[in-house]
Short mmCIF file of C-alpha atoms in Angstrom, two decimals:
data_model
loop_
_atom_site.label_atom_id
_atom_site.label_comp_id
_atom_site.label_asym_id
_atom_site.label_seq_id
_atom_site.Cartn_x
_atom_site.Cartn_y
_atom_site.Cartn_z
CA MET A 476 -6.44 30.62 23.05
CA SER A 477 -5.95 31.35 26.76
CA ASP A 478 -2.73 32.91 28.11
CA ARG A 479 -2.09 29.64 29.95
CA ILE A 480 -2.05 27.71 26.66
CA LYS A 481 0.00 30.39 24.86
CA ASN A 482 2.68 30.14 27.52
CA GLU A 483 3.09 26.47 26.67
CA ARG A 484 5.15 27.49 23.61
CA ALA A 485 8.06 28.01 26.01
CA PHE A 486 8.00 24.33 26.96
CA PRO A 487 10.96 22.43 25.41
CA LEU A 488 10.19 20.71 22.12
CA PRO A 489 10.84 16.98 21.73
CA ASP A 490 13.96 15.61 20.07
CA LEU A 491 12.74 16.15 16.50
CA ALA A 492 14.48 17.22 13.29
CA PRO A 493 15.10 21.00 13.32
CA ARG A 494 12.67 21.61 10.45
CA THR A 495 10.05 19.20 11.76
CA ALA A 496 9.78 20.43 15.36
CA PRO A 497 8.29 23.91 14.68
CA ILE A 498 5.89 22.48 12.08
CA ILE A 499 4.47 19.94 14.55
CA GLU A 500 4.42 22.46 17.40
CA ARG A 501 2.47 25.03 15.34
CA SER A 502 0.22 22.51 13.59
CA PRO A 503 -3.51 23.36 13.87
CA LEU A 504 -4.18 19.64 14.37
CA PRO A 505 -3.75 18.22 17.88
CA ILE A 506 -0.71 15.90 18.02
CA VAL A 507 0.51 13.83 20.98
CA GLU A 508 3.33 11.30 21.33
CA VAL A 509 3.18 8.45 23.86
CA GLN A 510 5.98 6.13 24.95
CA GLY A 511 6.19 2.52 26.08
CA GLU A 512 3.65 -0.22 26.65
CA LYS A 513 1.64 1.97 29.06
CA HIS A 514 1.41 4.77 26.46
CA ILE A 515 2.75 7.51 28.73
CA VAL A 516 2.46 11.00 27.18
CA SER A 517 5.93 12.31 26.27
CA TYR A 518 4.95 15.28 24.05
CA VAL A 519 1.87 17.35 23.16
CA ASN A 520 1.69 20.32 20.79
CA CYS A 521 -0.16 23.57 21.49
CA ALA A 522 -3.25 22.48 19.55
CA PHE A 523 -3.59 19.40 21.78
CA CYS A 524 -3.28 21.57 24.92
CA SER A 525 -5.97 23.88 23.54
CA LEU A 526 -8.26 20.95 22.75
CA LEU A 527 -8.13 19.65 26.32
CA GLU A 528 -7.83 23.16 27.84
CA LYS A 529 -4.97 21.97 30.01
CA PRO A 530 -1.35 23.13 30.29
CA ARG A 531 1.35 20.86 28.96
CA LYS A 532 2.78 20.18 32.41
CA ASN A 533 -0.53 18.58 33.44
CA LEU A 534 -0.44 16.18 30.47
CA ILE A 535 3.19 15.06 30.17
CA GLY A 536 3.86 11.86 32.11
CA LYS A 537 0.20 10.77 32.25
CA PRO A 538 -1.23 7.66 30.50
CA PHE A 539 -2.96 8.72 27.29
CA CYS A 540 -6.17 6.88 28.19
CA GLU A 541 -6.48 9.01 31.35
CA ILE A 542 -6.21 12.45 29.76
CA VAL A 543 -8.77 12.13 26.94
CA PRO A 544 -12.48 11.32 27.21
CA ASN A 545 -13.23 7.62 26.63
CA GLY A 546 -9.50 7.02 26.29
CA GLN A 547 -9.91 3.31 27.00
CA GLU A 548 -11.38 2.91 23.50
CA CYS A 549 -7.97 3.80 22.04
CA LEU A 550 -6.01 1.19 24.00
CA PRO A 551 -6.50 -1.83 21.69
CA ILE A 552 -5.35 0.14 18.63
CA LEU A 553 -2.50 1.84 20.52
CA ASN A 554 -1.32 -1.61 21.63
CA ARG A 555 -1.52 -2.94 18.08
CA VAL A 556 0.42 -0.01 16.58
CA TYR A 557 3.07 -0.27 19.31
CA GLU A 558 3.44 -4.03 18.93
CA THR A 559 3.31 -4.31 15.13
CA GLY A 560 4.75 -0.98 14.01
CA GLU A 561 1.86 -0.55 11.55
CA ALA A 562 -0.18 2.65 11.27
CA SER A 563 -3.91 2.60 12.05
CA MET A 564 -7.01 4.78 12.37
CA LEU A 565 -9.83 5.12 14.91
CA ALA A 566 -13.07 7.10 14.55
CA LYS A 567 -14.77 8.15 17.79
CA ASN A 568 -18.21 9.75 17.85
CA ASP A 569 -18.71 13.03 19.66
CA GLU A 570 -22.11 12.67 21.36
CA SER A 571 -22.33 16.41 22.08
CA GLU A 572 -22.50 17.37 18.38
CA PRO A 573 -22.93 15.79 14.92
CA SER A 574 -19.26 14.98 14.39
CA HIS A 575 -16.59 12.47 15.23
CA TRP A 576 -12.84 12.45 15.88
CA LEU A 577 -10.39 10.63 13.64
CA HIS A 578 -7.32 9.33 15.47
CA ALA A 579 -4.45 8.69 13.04
CA MET A 580 -1.80 6.59 14.83
CA TRP A 581 1.64 5.61 13.62
CA PRO A 582 4.73 4.22 15.39
CA ALA A 583 7.57 6.34 16.80
CA LEU A 584 10.76 4.45 15.88
CA ASP A 585 14.21 4.39 17.49
CA GLU A 586 17.51 4.43 15.59
CA ASN A 587 17.02 0.73 14.82
CA GLU A 588 13.54 1.43 13.37
CA LEU A 589 11.87 -0.44 16.23
CA PRO A 590 8.65 0.95 17.79
CA VAL A 591 9.25 2.79 21.06
CA GLY A 592 5.96 4.67 21.17
CA VAL A 593 3.03 5.95 19.14
CA ILE A 594 2.28 9.36 17.59
CA ILE A 595 -1.41 10.31 17.49
CA GLN A 596 -2.98 13.04 15.34
CA LEU A 597 -6.60 14.09 15.91
CA THR A 598 -8.89 15.42 13.18
CA LYS A 599 -12.52 16.44 13.66
CA ALA A 600 -14.93 15.42 10.87
CA ALA A 601 -18.65 15.75 10.28
CA ASN A 602 -20.53 12.45 10.38
CA PHE A 603 -22.47 13.23 7.23
CA HIS A 604 -19.22 13.48 5.27
CA GLN A 605 -18.50 9.77 5.47
CA ASN A 606 -16.93 9.77 2.04
CA ILE A 607 -14.52 12.51 3.12
CA THR A 608 -13.61 10.43 6.15
CA GLU A 609 -12.69 7.54 3.88
CA VAL A 610 -10.56 9.80 1.68
CA ASN A 611 -8.75 11.28 4.70
CA GLU A 612 -8.06 7.81 6.01
CA ALA A 613 -6.73 6.60 2.67
CA LEU A 614 -4.48 9.65 2.22
CA LEU A 615 -3.09 9.51 5.75
CA ILE A 616 -2.36 5.79 5.68
CA SER A 617 -0.89 5.95 2.16
CA GLY A 618 1.38 8.81 3.20
CA LEU A 619 2.62 6.93 6.25
CA ARG A 620 3.32 3.81 4.16
CA GLN A 621 4.76 5.57 1.11
CA HIS A 622 8.21 3.99 1.47
CA GLU A 623 6.72 0.51 1.86
CA MET A 624 4.47 0.96 -1.15
CA THR A 625 7.41 2.13 -3.28
CA GLN A 626 9.32 -1.07 -2.52
CA GLU A 627 6.27 -3.18 -3.30
CA ALA A 628 5.77 -1.35 -6.61
CA GLU A 629 9.39 -2.00 -7.65
CA HIS A 630 8.99 -5.70 -6.88
CA LEU A 631 5.74 -5.80 -8.83
CA ASN A 632 7.35 -4.14 -11.85
CA ALA A 633 10.05 -6.82 -11.92
CA GLN A 634 7.41 -9.55 -12.00
CA LEU A 635 5.40 -7.77 -14.65
CA ARG A 636 8.37 -7.63 -17.04
CA ALA A 637 8.55 -11.46 -16.90
CA GLU A 638 4.83 -12.12 -17.20
CA ILE A 639 3.10 -10.07 -19.88
CA SER A 640 -0.38 -11.33 -19.10
CA GLU A 641 0.00 -10.47 -15.41
CA ARG A 642 1.31 -7.06 -16.40
CA LYS A 643 -1.85 -6.29 -18.35
CA LYS A 644 -4.01 -7.25 -15.36
CA ALA A 645 -1.92 -5.17 -13.00
CA GLU A 646 -2.00 -2.15 -15.33
CA GLN A 647 -5.79 -2.33 -15.50
CA LYS A 648 -6.01 -2.52 -11.71
CA LEU A 649 -3.59 0.38 -11.33
CA ARG A 650 -5.57 2.47 -13.82
CA ARG A 651 -8.82 1.91 -11.90
CA SER A 652 -7.10 2.78 -8.64
CA GLU A 653 -5.65 5.99 -10.12
CA GLU A 654 -9.05 6.98 -11.53
CA ARG A 655 -10.70 6.37 -8.17
CA TYR A 656 -8.03 8.40 -6.36
CA ARG A 657 -8.27 11.22 -8.91
CA ASN A 658 -12.07 11.32 -8.73
CA LEU A 659 -12.02 11.41 -4.94
CA PHE A 660 -9.18 13.96 -4.86
CA ASN A 661 -11.04 16.31 -7.21
CA SER A 662 -14.53 15.85 -5.69
CA ILE A 663 -13.97 16.29 -1.94
CA ASP A 664 -14.94 19.54 -0.24
CA GLU A 665 -11.64 19.90 1.64
CA GLY A 666 -8.76 21.63 -0.10
CA PHE A 667 -5.69 19.47 -0.69
CA CYS A 668 -2.33 20.28 -2.26
CA ILE A 669 0.98 18.47 -2.69
CA ILE A 670 4.02 20.77 -2.57
CA GLU A 671 7.77 20.53 -3.12
CA LEU A 672 10.09 22.56 -0.86
CA ILE A 673 12.68 24.76 -2.56
CA TYR A 674 15.92 25.45 -0.66
CA ASP A 675 18.41 28.30 -0.97
CA GLY A 676 22.21 27.93 -1.04
CA HIS A 677 22.25 27.53 2.75
CA GLU A 678 19.86 24.55 2.71
CA THR A 679 17.13 26.75 4.20
CA PRO A 680 13.56 26.45 2.85
CA SER A 681 12.88 29.61 0.85
CA ASP A 682 9.83 28.74 -1.25
CA TRP A 683 7.68 25.86 -2.41
CA ARG A 684 6.21 24.64 -5.68
CA PHE A 685 2.66 23.29 -6.05
CA LEU A 686 2.84 19.81 -7.59
CA GLU A 687 -0.88 19.01 -7.35
CA VAL A 688 -3.94 20.92 -6.15
CA ASN A 689 -7.61 19.96 -6.16
CA PRO A 690 -10.44 22.31 -7.20
CA SER A 691 -11.48 22.89 -3.58
CA PHE A 692 -7.99 24.16 -2.72
CA GLU A 693 -8.03 26.69 -5.55
CA LYS A 694 -11.53 27.82 -4.58
CA GLN A 695 -10.73 28.18 -0.88
CA SER A 696 -7.28 29.75 -1.32
CA GLY A 697 -8.10 31.94 -4.32
CA LEU A 698 -4.95 30.69 -6.11
CA SER A 699 -5.90 29.91 -9.71
CA ASN A 700 -3.82 27.62 -11.93
CA ALA A 701 -1.43 26.98 -9.05
CA THR A 702 -0.06 23.63 -10.29
CA GLY A 703 3.62 23.98 -11.27
CA LYS A 704 3.94 27.48 -9.81
CA ARG A 705 5.90 28.69 -6.77
CA MET A 706 4.22 30.27 -3.75
CA ARG A 707 6.23 33.48 -4.16
CA GLU A 708 4.73 33.97 -7.59
CA PHE A 709 1.43 34.55 -5.79
CA ALA A 710 2.75 36.20 -2.63
CA PRO A 711 6.36 37.48 -2.93
CA ASP A 712 6.51 38.46 0.74
CA HIS A 713 5.02 35.22 2.06
#
């Protein structure tokens, strides 16, 4: 990373939650937030500056479609996310190498939960890993819509208690979906884990517990039988 990009860490962070801001700023994935109908860039993290090899001051205030190659391709989906408040994905081929970029887009909401902008996260994926692309898309979208899916599940459970036959059908469908998710989760090459933060008496994160890990995560990290264990059991000084 060039000194010019490193110096961008001094740029003020956006108005994010205290625990969220440093995570987004230090994320290895490029993240950018745009505001309004013209999708004006209001925030970029260091990874995004490194990707474009431009300082933050040259990106803030510019239309998103003008700062990224072939940015016009993103406009229809940006408009849809901004207008509907629903998350979406876009895959863009990189003609210079056998890969493509995944653009995960979700709405930035105001205090009334109305869309005021769009947050975009970029992930580079190999074209020959199409199945991994589908898994990444499913996991990202499901994470963004977790609250909505929880409400839908509660409503479905109420209906199932009244209609036994429908309950059996729904349980079969849910079982197939869980098996498909589990098979994909355990077969992909990328390492995935789901963790639970542990806080001390001052409400400061002090450790985390592994709730789920896939075989690739254990292989890549070297942490065996990690499920149910805390990070400090493996690395006390972490």
